mmCIF file of C-alpha atoms in Angstrom:
data_model
loop_
_atom_site.group_PDB
_atom_site.id
_atom_site.type_symbol
_atom_site.label_atom_id
_atom_site.label_comp_id
_atom_site.label_asym_id
_atom_site.label_seq_id
_atom_site.Cartn_x
_atom_site.Cartn_y
_atom_site.Cartn_z
ATOM 1 C CA UNK A 1 103.634 81.198 131.314
ATOM 2 C CA UNK A 2 105.156 82.755 134.387
ATOM 3 C CA UNK A 3 105.468 86.522 134.134
ATOM 4 C CA UNK A 4 108.908 88.084 134.176
ATOM 5 C CA UNK A 5 110.220 89.872 137.221
ATOM 6 C CA UNK A 6 110.862 93.519 136.393
ATOM 7 C CA UNK A 7 113.319 96.091 137.743
ATOM 8 C CA UNK A 8 112.411 99.716 137.037
ATOM 9 C CA UNK A 9 115.162 102.313 137.235
ATOM 10 C CA UNK A 10 113.836 105.845 137.652
ATOM 11 C CA UNK A 11 110.575 104.582 139.127
ATOM 12 C CA UNK A 12 109.626 107.894 140.749
ATOM 13 C CA UNK A 13 110.012 109.913 137.540
ATOM 14 C CA UNK A 14 107.458 111.291 135.108
ATOM 15 C CA UNK A 15 107.228 108.089 133.061
ATOM 16 C CA UNK A 16 108.791 105.770 135.648
ATOM 17 C CA UNK A 17 105.933 106.023 138.135
ATOM 18 C CA UNK A 18 103.514 105.034 135.366
ATOM 19 C CA UNK A 19 105.661 102.049 134.421
ATOM 20 C CA UNK A 20 105.621 100.889 138.051
ATOM 21 C CA UNK A 21 101.813 101.147 138.234
ATOM 22 C CA UNK A 22 101.372 99.313 134.929
ATOM 23 C CA UNK A 23 103.833 96.584 135.883
ATOM 24 C CA UNK A 24 102.039 95.987 139.191
ATOM 25 C CA UNK A 25 98.619 96.082 137.488
ATOM 26 C CA UNK A 26 99.781 93.431 135.013
ATOM 27 C CA UNK A 27 100.873 91.086 137.780
ATOM 28 C CA UNK A 28 104.634 91.347 137.359
ATOM 29 C CA UNK A 29 106.833 90.956 140.408
ATOM 30 C CA UNK A 30 108.052 94.564 140.377
ATOM 31 C CA UNK A 31 111.295 95.890 141.819
ATOM 32 C CA UNK A 32 112.183 99.580 142.009
ATOM 33 C CA UNK A 33 115.735 100.856 142.237
ATOM 34 C CA UNK A 34 116.011 103.082 145.303
ATOM 35 C CA UNK A 35 119.083 105.258 145.299
ATOM 36 C CA UNK A 36 120.679 105.983 148.675
ATOM 37 C CA UNK A 37 121.326 109.578 147.465
ATOM 38 C CA UNK A 38 117.647 110.461 147.885
ATOM 39 C CA UNK A 39 118.447 112.996 150.631
ATOM 40 C CA UNK A 40 115.365 114.773 151.949
ATOM 41 C CA UNK A 41 113.262 114.447 148.800
ATOM 42 C CA UNK A 42 110.159 113.550 150.801
ATOM 43 C CA UNK A 43 107.863 113.307 147.761
ATOM 44 C CA UNK A 44 110.037 110.602 146.221
ATOM 45 C CA UNK A 45 110.226 108.739 149.505
ATOM 46 C CA UNK A 46 106.439 108.862 149.898
ATOM 47 C CA UNK A 47 105.976 107.601 146.352
ATOM 48 C CA UNK A 48 108.390 104.708 146.919
ATOM 49 C CA UNK A 49 106.625 103.766 150.149
ATOM 50 C CA UNK A 50 103.222 103.883 148.439
ATOM 51 C CA UNK A 51 104.540 101.547 145.719
ATOM 52 C CA UNK A 52 105.897 99.228 148.409
ATOM 53 C CA UNK A 53 102.458 99.159 150.028
ATOM 54 C CA UNK A 54 101.013 98.159 146.641
ATOM 55 C CA UNK A 55 103.362 95.179 146.480
ATOM 56 C CA UNK A 56 106.534 96.489 144.834
ATOM 57 C CA UNK A 57 109.970 95.632 146.221
ATOM 58 C CA UNK A 58 112.460 98.432 146.865
ATOM 59 C CA UNK A 59 116.079 97.610 146.048
ATOM 60 C CA UNK A 60 118.806 99.929 147.263
ATOM 61 C CA UNK A 61 121.487 100.417 144.607
ATOM 62 C CA UNK A 62 123.518 103.231 143.127
ATOM 63 C CA UNK A 63 125.094 104.130 139.815
ATOM 64 C CA UNK A 64 128.205 104.882 141.869
ATOM 65 C CA UNK A 65 128.354 101.296 143.205
ATOM 66 C CA UNK A 66 128.768 98.694 140.468
ATOM 67 C CA UNK A 67 128.337 95.726 142.836
ATOM 68 C CA UNK A 68 124.990 97.042 144.105
ATOM 69 C CA UNK A 69 123.734 97.402 140.525
ATOM 70 C CA UNK A 70 124.781 93.854 139.638
ATOM 71 C CA UNK A 71 123.052 92.502 142.762
ATOM 72 C CA UNK A 72 119.861 94.410 141.909
ATOM 73 C CA UNK A 73 119.856 93.150 138.320
ATOM 74 C CA UNK A 74 120.310 89.542 139.464
ATOM 75 C CA UNK A 75 116.924 89.682 141.242
ATOM 76 C CA UNK A 76 114.915 90.072 138.018
ATOM 77 C CA UNK A 77 114.464 88.970 134.401
ATOM 78 C CA UNK A 78 113.798 92.344 132.756
ATOM 79 C CA UNK A 79 115.228 95.830 133.350
ATOM 80 C CA UNK A 80 113.413 99.003 132.280
ATOM 81 C CA UNK A 81 115.247 102.293 132.586
ATOM 82 C CA UNK A 82 113.238 105.528 132.631
ATOM 83 C CA UNK A 83 115.826 108.075 133.711
ATOM 84 C CA UNK A 84 115.300 111.473 132.145
ATOM 85 C CA UNK A 85 116.752 112.451 128.810
ATOM 86 C CA UNK A 86 114.807 115.701 128.584
ATOM 87 C CA UNK A 87 117.245 118.520 129.299
ATOM 88 C CA UNK A 88 114.671 120.842 130.839
ATOM 89 C CA UNK A 89 114.311 118.248 133.608
ATOM 90 C CA UNK A 90 117.701 116.532 133.669
ATOM 91 C CA UNK A 91 119.784 114.549 131.210
ATOM 92 C CA UNK A 92 121.400 111.350 132.411
ATOM 93 C CA UNK A 93 121.231 109.090 129.357
ATOM 94 C CA UNK A 94 124.919 108.069 129.455
ATOM 95 C CA UNK A 95 124.604 106.948 133.095
ATOM 96 C CA UNK A 96 122.955 103.884 131.579
ATOM 97 C CA UNK A 97 126.365 102.669 130.399
ATOM 98 C CA UNK A 98 126.950 101.671 134.046
ATOM 99 C CA UNK A 99 123.690 99.754 133.980
ATOM 100 C CA UNK A 100 124.714 98.030 130.739
ATOM 101 C CA UNK A 101 127.959 96.931 132.439
ATOM 102 C CA UNK A 102 125.999 95.543 135.392
ATOM 103 C CA UNK A 103 123.525 93.704 133.124
ATOM 104 C CA UNK A 104 126.405 92.245 131.118
ATOM 105 C CA UNK A 105 128.143 91.002 134.260
ATOM 106 C CA UNK A 106 124.948 89.623 135.830
ATOM 107 C CA UNK A 107 124.247 87.647 132.651
ATOM 108 C CA UNK A 108 120.647 86.759 133.515
ATOM 109 C CA UNK A 109 118.575 89.506 131.869
ATOM 110 C CA UNK A 110 116.104 88.379 129.203
ATOM 111 C CA UNK A 111 115.390 91.902 128.012
ATOM 112 C CA UNK A 112 116.541 95.476 128.631
ATOM 113 C CA UNK A 113 114.488 98.566 127.817
ATOM 114 C CA UNK A 114 116.845 101.564 127.867
ATOM 115 C CA UNK A 115 115.505 105.067 128.389
ATOM 116 C CA UNK A 116 114.210 105.978 124.928
ATOM 117 C CA UNK A 117 110.448 106.646 124.758
ATOM 118 C CA UNK A 118 110.690 109.552 122.313
ATOM 119 C CA UNK A 119 111.862 110.097 118.742
ATOM 120 C CA UNK A 120 113.717 107.105 117.264
ATOM 121 C CA UNK A 121 117.369 108.239 117.571
ATOM 122 C CA UNK A 122 118.434 105.938 114.725
ATOM 123 C CA UNK A 123 116.532 108.219 112.326
ATOM 124 C CA UNK A 124 118.031 111.456 113.654
ATOM 125 C CA UNK A 125 121.611 111.333 112.378
ATOM 126 C CA UNK A 126 121.048 114.670 110.634
ATOM 127 C CA UNK A 127 119.527 116.423 113.680
ATOM 128 C CA UNK A 128 120.769 119.930 114.440
ATOM 129 C CA UNK A 129 123.034 121.047 117.261
ATOM 130 C CA UNK A 130 122.683 121.111 120.200
ATOM 131 C CA UNK A 131 119.460 119.067 120.141
ATOM 132 C CA UNK A 132 121.172 116.073 118.595
ATOM 133 C CA UNK A 133 123.002 115.338 121.870
ATOM 134 C CA UNK A 134 119.917 113.437 123.059
ATOM 135 C CA UNK A 135 119.899 111.190 119.988
ATOM 136 C CA UNK A 136 123.683 110.765 119.917
ATOM 137 C CA UNK A 137 123.768 109.721 123.588
ATOM 138 C CA UNK A 138 120.938 107.237 123.070
ATOM 139 C CA UNK A 139 122.825 105.723 120.124
ATOM 140 C CA UNK A 140 125.949 105.352 122.301
ATOM 141 C CA UNK A 141 123.841 103.368 124.778
ATOM 142 C CA UNK A 142 122.325 101.258 121.978
ATOM 143 C CA UNK A 143 125.778 100.427 120.653
ATOM 144 C CA UNK A 144 126.918 99.323 124.129
ATOM 145 C CA UNK A 145 123.802 97.143 124.564
ATOM 146 C CA UNK A 146 124.228 95.458 121.207
ATOM 147 C CA UNK A 147 127.990 94.962 121.596
ATOM 148 C CA UNK A 148 127.354 93.344 124.983
ATOM 149 C CA UNK A 149 124.850 90.979 123.371
ATOM 150 C CA UNK A 150 122.053 92.066 125.724
ATOM 151 C CA UNK A 151 118.513 91.316 124.443
ATOM 152 C CA UNK A 152 116.589 94.587 124.091
ATOM 153 C CA UNK A 153 113.464 96.429 123.058
ATOM 154 C CA UNK A 154 113.594 100.124 122.140
ATOM 155 C CA UNK A 155 110.310 101.965 122.622
ATOM 156 C CA UNK A 156 109.718 104.947 120.325
ATOM 157 C CA UNK A 157 106.749 106.701 121.927
ATOM 158 C CA UNK A 158 106.919 109.942 119.923
ATOM 159 C CA UNK A 159 105.284 112.982 121.639
ATOM 160 C CA UNK A 160 104.305 112.796 125.298
ATOM 161 C CA UNK A 161 100.742 114.108 125.317
ATOM 162 C CA UNK A 162 101.212 116.261 128.427
ATOM 163 C CA UNK A 163 104.088 118.212 126.877
ATOM 164 C CA UNK A 164 102.620 118.629 123.398
ATOM 165 C CA UNK A 165 98.824 118.549 123.532
ATOM 166 C CA UNK A 166 98.562 120.658 126.681
ATOM 167 C CA UNK A 167 100.174 123.614 124.983
ATOM 168 C CA UNK A 168 98.621 122.974 121.540
ATOM 169 C CA UNK A 169 102.108 122.008 120.320
ATOM 170 C CA UNK A 170 103.639 125.375 121.256
ATOM 171 C CA UNK A 171 107.009 125.235 122.980
ATOM 172 C CA UNK A 172 107.005 126.501 126.560
ATOM 173 C CA UNK A 173 103.250 126.015 127.031
ATOM 174 C CA UNK A 174 101.603 123.140 128.883
ATOM 175 C CA UNK A 175 98.055 124.494 129.197
ATOM 176 C CA UNK A 176 95.874 125.268 126.152
ATOM 177 C CA UNK A 177 94.792 128.849 125.529
ATOM 178 C CA UNK A 178 91.129 129.667 124.917
ATOM 179 C CA UNK A 179 92.091 132.810 122.962
ATOM 180 C CA UNK A 180 94.976 132.374 120.554
ATOM 181 C CA UNK A 181 97.554 129.983 119.180
ATOM 182 C CA UNK A 182 100.785 130.281 117.199
ATOM 183 C CA UNK A 183 100.997 127.781 114.342
ATOM 184 C CA UNK A 184 104.500 126.483 113.674
ATOM 185 C CA UNK A 185 105.175 126.843 109.958
ATOM 186 C CA UNK A 186 101.984 125.991 108.090
ATOM 187 C CA UNK A 187 100.838 123.866 111.044
ATOM 188 C CA UNK A 188 100.299 120.892 108.723
ATOM 189 C CA UNK A 189 103.198 118.592 109.640
ATOM 190 C CA UNK A 190 101.916 115.378 111.205
ATOM 191 C CA UNK A 191 103.133 114.297 114.617
ATOM 192 C CA UNK A 192 102.120 111.446 116.933
ATOM 193 C CA UNK A 193 100.781 112.081 120.433
ATOM 194 C CA UNK A 194 100.621 109.354 123.069
ATOM 195 C CA UNK A 195 99.082 109.475 126.533
ATOM 196 C CA UNK A 196 101.853 108.805 129.068
ATOM 197 C CA UNK A 197 99.814 106.084 130.803
ATOM 198 C CA UNK A 198 99.382 104.368 127.427
ATOM 199 C CA UNK A 199 103.157 104.503 126.859
ATOM 200 C CA UNK A 200 103.579 102.578 130.109
ATOM 201 C CA UNK A 201 100.796 100.112 129.239
ATOM 202 C CA UNK A 202 102.278 99.261 125.836
ATOM 203 C CA UNK A 203 105.806 98.997 127.235
ATOM 204 C CA UNK A 204 104.773 96.518 129.928
ATOM 205 C CA UNK A 205 102.765 94.525 127.335
ATOM 206 C CA UNK A 206 105.937 93.830 125.339
ATOM 207 C CA UNK A 207 107.989 92.428 128.219
ATOM 208 C CA UNK A 208 107.304 88.747 127.485
ATOM 209 C CA UNK A 209 106.366 89.141 123.817
ATOM 210 C CA UNK A 210 108.830 87.458 121.418
ATOM 211 C CA UNK A 211 107.527 89.632 118.547
ATOM 212 C CA UNK A 212 109.208 92.718 120.015
ATOM 213 C CA UNK A 213 112.542 91.191 121.039
ATOM 214 C CA UNK A 214 115.603 92.972 119.639
ATOM 215 C CA UNK A 215 113.364 95.425 117.799
ATOM 216 C CA UNK A 216 112.112 98.987 118.021
ATOM 217 C CA UNK A 217 108.478 99.196 119.080
ATOM 218 C CA UNK A 218 106.769 102.244 117.586
ATOM 219 C CA UNK A 219 103.757 103.701 119.354
ATOM 220 C CA UNK A 220 101.583 105.147 116.598
ATOM 221 C CA UNK A 221 97.929 105.156 117.698
ATOM 222 C CA UNK A 222 96.167 105.728 114.332
ATOM 223 C CA UNK A 223 93.719 108.372 115.590
ATOM 224 C CA UNK A 224 96.574 110.338 117.192
ATOM 225 C CA UNK A 225 98.623 110.991 114.035
ATOM 226 C CA UNK A 226 97.642 114.620 113.638
ATOM 227 C CA UNK A 227 98.998 117.986 112.556
ATOM 228 C CA UNK A 228 99.112 120.970 114.894
ATOM 229 C CA UNK A 229 96.169 122.454 112.971
ATOM 230 C CA UNK A 230 94.133 119.302 113.584
ATOM 231 C CA UNK A 231 94.967 119.385 117.309
ATOM 232 C CA UNK A 232 93.839 123.023 117.443
ATOM 233 C CA UNK A 233 90.610 122.131 115.599
ATOM 234 C CA UNK A 234 89.835 119.430 118.171
ATOM 235 C CA UNK A 235 90.371 121.956 120.986
ATOM 236 C CA UNK A 236 88.215 124.578 119.235
ATOM 237 C CA UNK A 237 85.429 122.039 118.881
ATOM 238 C CA UNK A 238 85.666 121.180 122.593
ATOM 239 C CA UNK A 239 85.515 124.823 123.740
ATOM 240 C CA UNK A 240 83.036 125.889 121.049
ATOM 241 C CA UNK A 241 85.205 128.791 119.943
ATOM 242 C CA UNK A 242 87.712 129.606 117.230
ATOM 243 C CA UNK A 243 91.177 130.690 118.356
ATOM 244 C CA UNK A 244 93.032 133.658 116.874
ATOM 245 C CA UNK A 245 95.862 132.202 114.801
ATOM 246 C CA UNK A 246 99.241 133.570 113.842
ATOM 247 C CA UNK A 247 102.098 131.709 112.190
ATOM 248 C CA UNK A 248 105.799 131.448 112.966
ATOM 249 C CA UNK A 249 108.231 130.721 110.142
ATOM 250 C CA UNK A 250 111.117 128.362 110.823
ATOM 251 C CA UNK A 251 113.539 131.305 110.662
ATOM 252 C CA UNK A 252 111.520 133.176 113.306
ATOM 253 C CA UNK A 253 111.283 130.028 115.417
ATOM 254 C CA UNK A 254 115.049 129.469 115.392
ATOM 255 C CA UNK A 255 116.046 133.144 115.691
ATOM 256 C CA UNK A 256 116.163 133.337 119.534
ATOM 257 C CA UNK A 257 118.288 130.168 119.780
ATOM 258 C CA UNK A 258 121.571 131.949 120.656
ATOM 259 C CA UNK A 259 120.065 133.793 123.629
ATOM 260 C CA UNK A 260 118.558 130.692 125.220
ATOM 261 C CA UNK A 261 120.104 128.502 127.880
ATOM 262 C CA UNK A 262 121.494 125.170 126.699
ATOM 263 C CA UNK A 263 118.551 123.068 127.927
ATOM 264 C CA UNK A 264 116.089 125.355 126.139
ATOM 265 C CA UNK A 265 118.135 125.198 122.934
ATOM 266 C CA UNK A 266 117.934 121.394 123.022
ATOM 267 C CA UNK A 267 114.160 121.542 123.468
ATOM 268 C CA UNK A 268 113.795 124.072 120.660
ATOM 269 C CA UNK A 269 115.680 121.757 118.281
ATOM 270 C CA UNK A 270 113.448 118.813 119.138
ATOM 271 C CA UNK A 271 110.297 120.859 118.519
ATOM 272 C CA UNK A 272 111.789 122.081 115.239
ATOM 273 C CA UNK A 273 112.330 118.561 113.895
ATOM 274 C CA UNK A 274 108.860 117.434 114.990
ATOM 275 C CA UNK A 275 106.785 120.477 114.037
ATOM 276 C CA UNK A 276 108.634 121.885 111.003
ATOM 277 C CA UNK A 277 110.147 118.749 109.461
ATOM 278 C CA UNK A 278 107.550 116.156 110.494
ATOM 279 C CA UNK A 279 110.339 113.756 111.545
ATOM 280 C CA UNK A 280 107.989 111.414 113.447
ATOM 281 C CA UNK A 281 105.502 110.491 110.763
ATOM 282 C CA UNK A 282 107.432 110.772 107.488
ATOM 283 C CA UNK A 283 108.568 107.130 107.299
ATOM 284 C CA UNK A 284 106.933 103.718 107.093
ATOM 285 C CA UNK A 285 107.159 101.112 109.828
ATOM 286 C CA UNK A 286 106.042 97.499 110.184
ATOM 287 C CA UNK A 287 103.761 96.503 113.035
ATOM 288 C CA UNK A 288 103.174 99.155 115.647
ATOM 289 C CA UNK A 289 101.870 98.856 119.191
ATOM 290 C CA UNK A 290 98.166 99.349 118.547
ATOM 291 C CA UNK A 291 98.124 96.563 115.938
ATOM 292 C CA UNK A 292 100.193 94.222 118.126
ATOM 293 C CA UNK A 293 97.989 94.898 121.159
ATOM 294 C CA UNK A 294 94.494 95.706 119.857
ATOM 295 C CA UNK A 295 93.054 94.971 123.304
ATOM 296 C CA UNK A 296 94.567 98.209 124.643
ATOM 297 C CA UNK A 297 91.994 100.968 124.369
ATOM 298 C CA UNK A 298 94.345 103.882 123.900
ATOM 299 C CA UNK A 299 93.409 107.452 124.754
ATOM 300 C CA UNK A 300 92.616 109.542 121.686
ATOM 301 C CA UNK A 301 93.721 113.164 121.389
ATOM 302 C CA UNK A 302 90.133 114.303 121.808
ATOM 303 C CA UNK A 303 89.664 112.234 124.975
ATOM 304 C CA UNK A 304 92.957 113.543 126.324
ATOM 305 C CA UNK A 305 92.123 117.191 125.641
ATOM 306 C CA UNK A 306 88.906 117.007 127.656
ATOM 307 C CA UNK A 307 90.957 117.175 130.881
ATOM 308 C CA UNK A 308 91.678 120.843 130.178
ATOM 309 C CA UNK A 309 88.036 121.922 129.954
#
């Protein structure tokens, strides 16, 4: 079977660059949306050129130019969007409505992967303000996709390992301490941590797989469903030392909310739902990625943590 041609939107971003690499590695004809508004962002330009040298095609198009988006979409079979929905970086989820319009008009796309890759927004209707904006916006995009009759796959990748494991699940930390750690609540709520390269690998695997069409694909590597305490224990074992532990009640965790900037408030809410409510692992699913694609040797939490030694 001939492999689908893929357009990646946001191909120089945190997850996007990994999707490009995985798509190329899997032999897909890979196109990357290049926005003319790149200005003098030399790092992005260098990344795009390096991808071009690896065989990717650069397509100039803009969210401000509907015709250019339609023309870009017509070149491929599958569109993957990886624009940021994390407020501490940037939040452009609703921009995808323009992409949905272009895909609808082009009429040739076999599958669209919108920018999801985190908590399943369909399960977050009771999320707190202002963090729920992320989930609400993603649901607006889903509704537009489904009303337009566009075939889709939603990827729920849970916790990006770099953001969560690096800081031992503490908000605002991305490197693990060798001295102390603050446990959120009792530290026993399970979450799911996925290496960012593995997120890209699984996503690209699903492109031509009928089993994942018009479904949500959950990434739940069995060995990576762990509580904060268990993550800390793995780190302690690696460094051969016990960390000093203190605990933070949910009231203490939420107390500084009012003083924080909006983007930080959003992040705080997301951590709250994951670490205090266990929103990622408290429901059953059908097949998940590691059972659908047993050939992928995913990175375990312990393997991932070794990079910080």
